[in-house]
Short mmCIF file of C-alpha atoms in Angstrom, two decimals:
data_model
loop_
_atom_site.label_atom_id
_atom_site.label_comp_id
_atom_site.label_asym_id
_atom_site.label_seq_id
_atom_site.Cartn_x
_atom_site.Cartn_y
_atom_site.Cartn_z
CA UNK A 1053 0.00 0.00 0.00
CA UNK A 1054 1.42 3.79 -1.12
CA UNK A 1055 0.88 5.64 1.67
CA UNK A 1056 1.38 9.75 1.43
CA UNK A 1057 2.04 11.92 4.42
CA UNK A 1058 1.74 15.68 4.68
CA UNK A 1059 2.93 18.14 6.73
CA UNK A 1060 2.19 20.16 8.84
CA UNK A 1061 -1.62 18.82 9.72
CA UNK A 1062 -2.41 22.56 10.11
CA UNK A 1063 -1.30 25.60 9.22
CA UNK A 1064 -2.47 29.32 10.25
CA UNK A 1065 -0.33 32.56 8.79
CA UNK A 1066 -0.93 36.18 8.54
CA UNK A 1067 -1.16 37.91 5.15
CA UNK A 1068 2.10 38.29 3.80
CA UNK A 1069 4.09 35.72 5.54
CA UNK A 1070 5.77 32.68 3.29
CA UNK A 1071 5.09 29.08 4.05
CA UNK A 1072 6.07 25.31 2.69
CA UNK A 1073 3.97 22.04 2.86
CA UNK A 1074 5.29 18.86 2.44
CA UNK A 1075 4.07 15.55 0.39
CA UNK A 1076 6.68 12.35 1.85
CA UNK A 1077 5.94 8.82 0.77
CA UNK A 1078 8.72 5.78 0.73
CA UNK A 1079 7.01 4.82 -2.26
CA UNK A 1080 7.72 6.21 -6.08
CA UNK A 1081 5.41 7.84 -7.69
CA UNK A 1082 4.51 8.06 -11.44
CA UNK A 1083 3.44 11.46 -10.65
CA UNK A 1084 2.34 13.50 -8.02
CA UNK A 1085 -0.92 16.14 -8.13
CA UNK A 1086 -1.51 18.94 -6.13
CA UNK A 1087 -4.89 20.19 -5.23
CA UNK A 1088 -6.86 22.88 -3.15
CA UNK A 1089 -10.18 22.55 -1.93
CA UNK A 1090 -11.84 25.61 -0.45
CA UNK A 1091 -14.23 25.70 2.16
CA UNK A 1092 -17.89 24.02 0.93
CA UNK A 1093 -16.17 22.83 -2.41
CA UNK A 1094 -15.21 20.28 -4.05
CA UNK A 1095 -11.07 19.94 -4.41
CA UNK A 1096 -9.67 21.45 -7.55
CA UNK A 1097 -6.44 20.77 -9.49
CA UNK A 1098 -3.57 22.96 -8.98
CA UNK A 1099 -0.72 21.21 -10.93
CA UNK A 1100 0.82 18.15 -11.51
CA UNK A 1101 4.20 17.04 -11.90
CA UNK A 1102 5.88 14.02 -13.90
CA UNK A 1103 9.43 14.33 -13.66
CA UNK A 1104 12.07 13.66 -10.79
CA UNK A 1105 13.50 17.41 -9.84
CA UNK A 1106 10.64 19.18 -11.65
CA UNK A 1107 9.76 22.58 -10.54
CA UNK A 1108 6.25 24.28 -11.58
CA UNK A 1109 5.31 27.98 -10.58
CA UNK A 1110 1.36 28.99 -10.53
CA UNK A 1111 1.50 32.54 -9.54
CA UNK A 1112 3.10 32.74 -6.23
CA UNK A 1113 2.97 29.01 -5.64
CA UNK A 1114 5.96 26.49 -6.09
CA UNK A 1115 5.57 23.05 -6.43
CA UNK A 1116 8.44 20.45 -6.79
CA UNK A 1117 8.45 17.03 -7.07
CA UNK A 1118 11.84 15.07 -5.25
CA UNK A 1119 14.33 13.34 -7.70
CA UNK A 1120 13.02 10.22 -6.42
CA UNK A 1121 9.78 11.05 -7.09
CA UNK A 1122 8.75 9.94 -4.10
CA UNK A 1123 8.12 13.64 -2.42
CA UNK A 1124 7.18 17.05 -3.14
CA UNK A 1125 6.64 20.71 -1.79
CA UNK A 1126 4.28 23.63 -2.23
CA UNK A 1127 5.75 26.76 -1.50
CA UNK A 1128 3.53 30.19 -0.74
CA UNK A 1129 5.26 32.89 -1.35
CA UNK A 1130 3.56 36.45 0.05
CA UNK A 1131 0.20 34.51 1.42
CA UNK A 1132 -3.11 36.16 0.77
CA UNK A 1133 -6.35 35.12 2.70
CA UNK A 1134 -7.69 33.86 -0.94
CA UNK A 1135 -5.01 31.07 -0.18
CA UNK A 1136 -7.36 30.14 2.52
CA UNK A 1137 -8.28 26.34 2.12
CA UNK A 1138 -7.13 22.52 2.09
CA UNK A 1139 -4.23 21.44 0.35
CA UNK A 1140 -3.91 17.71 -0.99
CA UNK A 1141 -1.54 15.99 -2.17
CA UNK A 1142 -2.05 12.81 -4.70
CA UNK A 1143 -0.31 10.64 -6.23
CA UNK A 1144 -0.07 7.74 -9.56
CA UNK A 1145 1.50 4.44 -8.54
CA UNK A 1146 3.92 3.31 -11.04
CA UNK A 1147 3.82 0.68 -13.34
CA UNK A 1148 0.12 -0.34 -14.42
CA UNK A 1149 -0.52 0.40 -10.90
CA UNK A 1150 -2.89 3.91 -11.92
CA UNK A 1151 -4.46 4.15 -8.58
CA UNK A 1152 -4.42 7.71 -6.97
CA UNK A 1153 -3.52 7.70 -3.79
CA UNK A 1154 -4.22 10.81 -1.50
CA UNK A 1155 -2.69 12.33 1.25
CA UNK A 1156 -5.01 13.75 3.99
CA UNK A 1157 -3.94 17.05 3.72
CA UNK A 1158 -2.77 20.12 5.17
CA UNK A 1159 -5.65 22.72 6.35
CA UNK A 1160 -4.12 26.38 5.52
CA UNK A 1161 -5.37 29.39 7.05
CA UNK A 1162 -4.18 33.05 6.34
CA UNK A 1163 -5.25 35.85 8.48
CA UNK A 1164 -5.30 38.99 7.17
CA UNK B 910 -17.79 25.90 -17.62
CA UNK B 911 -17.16 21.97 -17.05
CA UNK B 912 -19.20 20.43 -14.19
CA UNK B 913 -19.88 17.69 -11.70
CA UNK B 914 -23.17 18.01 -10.16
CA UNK B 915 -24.25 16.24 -6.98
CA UNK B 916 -28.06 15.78 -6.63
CA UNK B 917 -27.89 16.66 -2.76
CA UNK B 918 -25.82 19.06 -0.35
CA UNK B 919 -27.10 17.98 2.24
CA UNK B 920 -29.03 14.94 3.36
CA UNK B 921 -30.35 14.27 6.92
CA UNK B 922 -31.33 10.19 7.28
CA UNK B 923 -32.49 8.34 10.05
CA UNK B 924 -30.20 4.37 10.84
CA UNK B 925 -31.19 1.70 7.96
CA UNK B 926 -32.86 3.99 5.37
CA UNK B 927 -32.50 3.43 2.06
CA UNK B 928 -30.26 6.32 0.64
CA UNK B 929 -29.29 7.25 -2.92
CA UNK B 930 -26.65 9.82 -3.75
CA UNK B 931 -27.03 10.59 -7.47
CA UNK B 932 -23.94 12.52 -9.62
CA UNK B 933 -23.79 14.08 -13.45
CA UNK B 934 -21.12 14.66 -15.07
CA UNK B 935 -21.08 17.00 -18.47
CA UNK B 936 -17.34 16.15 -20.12
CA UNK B 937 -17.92 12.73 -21.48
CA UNK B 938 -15.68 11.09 -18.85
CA UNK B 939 -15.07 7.78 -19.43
CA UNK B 940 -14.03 7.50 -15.14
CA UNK B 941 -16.45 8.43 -12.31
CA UNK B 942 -15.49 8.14 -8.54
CA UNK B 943 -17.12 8.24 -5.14
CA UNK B 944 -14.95 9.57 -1.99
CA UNK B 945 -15.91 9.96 1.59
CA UNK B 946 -13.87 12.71 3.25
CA UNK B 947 -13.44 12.57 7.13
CA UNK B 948 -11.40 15.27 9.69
CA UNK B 949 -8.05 12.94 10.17
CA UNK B 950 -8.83 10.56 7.61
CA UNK B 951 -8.57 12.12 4.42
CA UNK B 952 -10.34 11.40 0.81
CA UNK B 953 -10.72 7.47 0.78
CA UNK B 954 -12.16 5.74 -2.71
CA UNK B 955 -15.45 3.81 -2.11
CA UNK B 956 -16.16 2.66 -6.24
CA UNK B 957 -15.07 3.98 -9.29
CA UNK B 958 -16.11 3.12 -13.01
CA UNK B 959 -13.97 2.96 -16.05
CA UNK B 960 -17.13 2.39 -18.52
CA UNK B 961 -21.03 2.01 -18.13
CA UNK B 962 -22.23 -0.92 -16.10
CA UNK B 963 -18.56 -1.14 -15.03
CA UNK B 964 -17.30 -0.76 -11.50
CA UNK B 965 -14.75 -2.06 -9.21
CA UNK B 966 -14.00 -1.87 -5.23
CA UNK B 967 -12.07 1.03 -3.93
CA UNK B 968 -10.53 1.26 -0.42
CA UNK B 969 -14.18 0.94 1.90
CA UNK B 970 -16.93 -0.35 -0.64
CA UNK B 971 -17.89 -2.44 2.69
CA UNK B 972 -21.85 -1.18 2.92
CA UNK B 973 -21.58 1.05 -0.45
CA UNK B 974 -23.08 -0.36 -3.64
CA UNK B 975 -22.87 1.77 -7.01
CA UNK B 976 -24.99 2.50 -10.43
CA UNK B 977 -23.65 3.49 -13.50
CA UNK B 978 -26.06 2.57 -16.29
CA UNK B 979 -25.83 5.86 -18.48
CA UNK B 980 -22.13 7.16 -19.31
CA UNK B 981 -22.91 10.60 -17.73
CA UNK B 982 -24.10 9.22 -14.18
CA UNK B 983 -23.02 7.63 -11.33
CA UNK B 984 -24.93 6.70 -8.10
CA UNK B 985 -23.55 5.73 -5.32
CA UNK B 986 -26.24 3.63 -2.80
CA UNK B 987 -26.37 3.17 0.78
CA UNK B 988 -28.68 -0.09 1.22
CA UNK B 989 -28.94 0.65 4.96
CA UNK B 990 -27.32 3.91 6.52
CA UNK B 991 -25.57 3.75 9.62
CA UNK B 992 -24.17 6.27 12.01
CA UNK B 993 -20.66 5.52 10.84
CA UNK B 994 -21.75 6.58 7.32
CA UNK B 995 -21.96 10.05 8.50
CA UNK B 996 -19.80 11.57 6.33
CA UNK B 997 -18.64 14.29 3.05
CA UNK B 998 -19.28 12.31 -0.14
CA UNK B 999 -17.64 13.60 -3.23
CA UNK B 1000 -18.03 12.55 -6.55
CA UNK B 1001 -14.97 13.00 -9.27
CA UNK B 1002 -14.75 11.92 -12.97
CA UNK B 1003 -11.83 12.37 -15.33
CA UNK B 1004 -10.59 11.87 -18.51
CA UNK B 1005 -8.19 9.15 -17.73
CA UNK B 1006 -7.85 6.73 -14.91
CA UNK B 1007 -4.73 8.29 -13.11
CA UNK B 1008 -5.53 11.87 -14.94
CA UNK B 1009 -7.08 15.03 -13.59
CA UNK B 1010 -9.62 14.74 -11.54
CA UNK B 1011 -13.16 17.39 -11.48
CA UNK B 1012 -15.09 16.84 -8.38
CA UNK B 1013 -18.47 17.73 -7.55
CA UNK B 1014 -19.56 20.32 -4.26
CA UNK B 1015 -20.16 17.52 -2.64
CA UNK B 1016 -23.04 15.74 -0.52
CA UNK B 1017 -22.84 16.34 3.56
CA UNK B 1018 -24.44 13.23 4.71
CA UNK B 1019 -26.31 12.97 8.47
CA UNK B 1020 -27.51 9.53 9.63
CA UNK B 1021 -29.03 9.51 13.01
#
């Protein structure tokens, strides 16, 4: 079983501050997804990323997936309250294995 | 705009009723999901379907059954609620199996 941690559970900021979240597994992933869900929503896709050492930018977030492919970050720069919401981490076993396999999350809060 | 739709936000049920979440999807998906989401525990996969009339087991089918007999819908069945069924359901479809995937608002489910 692929398990994915994240960290920190929880998360509160004020408005402005910087902040990184964390996506560890022991496992390798295929690829790794990154999504937010606001409050009352469904979750929706931020990014993904395929390749060991990759680095994606959405705006002032930063996501990078481990050589290994078996981790990856999200990076806030310059936090705004719209930044407000649950971030998850997925991601694709390898092989034929296509399962997605989430993590349970880190609950972000900036005050402004 | 794409869209999931989930028949119910909320539902309120009282211990061994009969309870049918219903969910629509609009992109010709090929791949529908149900989740539960839980404080602690994450998204875990009940079912999922790769093609109409098609479904297989996810993580905690145990006292789930599913419906898919028209590509665009998916219903996910409770035979006989229970207390520990209290939960978020969200429903997801996507292009691929291990691709992107859109989720619905969700349906916040109440069994007393």
């Amino acid at each position: 079983t692929q398990l994915l941690e994240q960290s920190p559970q929880f998360l509160s900021i004020q408005e402005g501050e910087n902040l990184t979240v964390y996506c560890n597994s022991s496992s390798v992933f295929s690829s790794l997804q990154w999504y937010r869900q606001e409050p009352g929503e469904g979750p929706v896709l931020l990014v993904t990323v395929v390749t060991g050492g990759e680095v994606k930018k959405l705006k002032r977030l930063t996501f990078q997936f481990g050589d290994a492919r078996k981790d990856s970050s999200l990076h806030i720069t310059a936090a705004q309250p719209g930044d407000t919401g649950l971030y998850l981490c997925a991601g694709v076993g390898g092989g034929s294995n296509y399962k997605l396999t989430f993590g349970k999350g880190t609950l972000l809060t900036v005050n402004p | 705009d794409v869209k999931v739709t989930q028949s119910s936000r909320y539902l309120v049920k009282r211990t061994g009723e009969k309870v049918f979440l219903e969910c629509v999807q609009d992109m010709d998906h090929e791949n529908m999901f149900w989740y539960r989401q839980d404080p602690g525990l994450g998204l875990r996969l009940i079912y999922f379907s790769y093609d109409v009339k098609m479904k297989e087991k996810g993580d905690i089918p145990e006292g789930y059954s599913v419906s898919r007999e028209k590509k665009e819908r998916f219903s996910l069945i409770l035979e006989s609620a229970s207390t520990n069924q209290t939960s978020m359901y969200l429903c997801a479809s996507s292009f691929r199996l291990s691709g992107e995937l859109f989720f619905g608002e969700g349906s916040r489910l109440t069994v007393l």
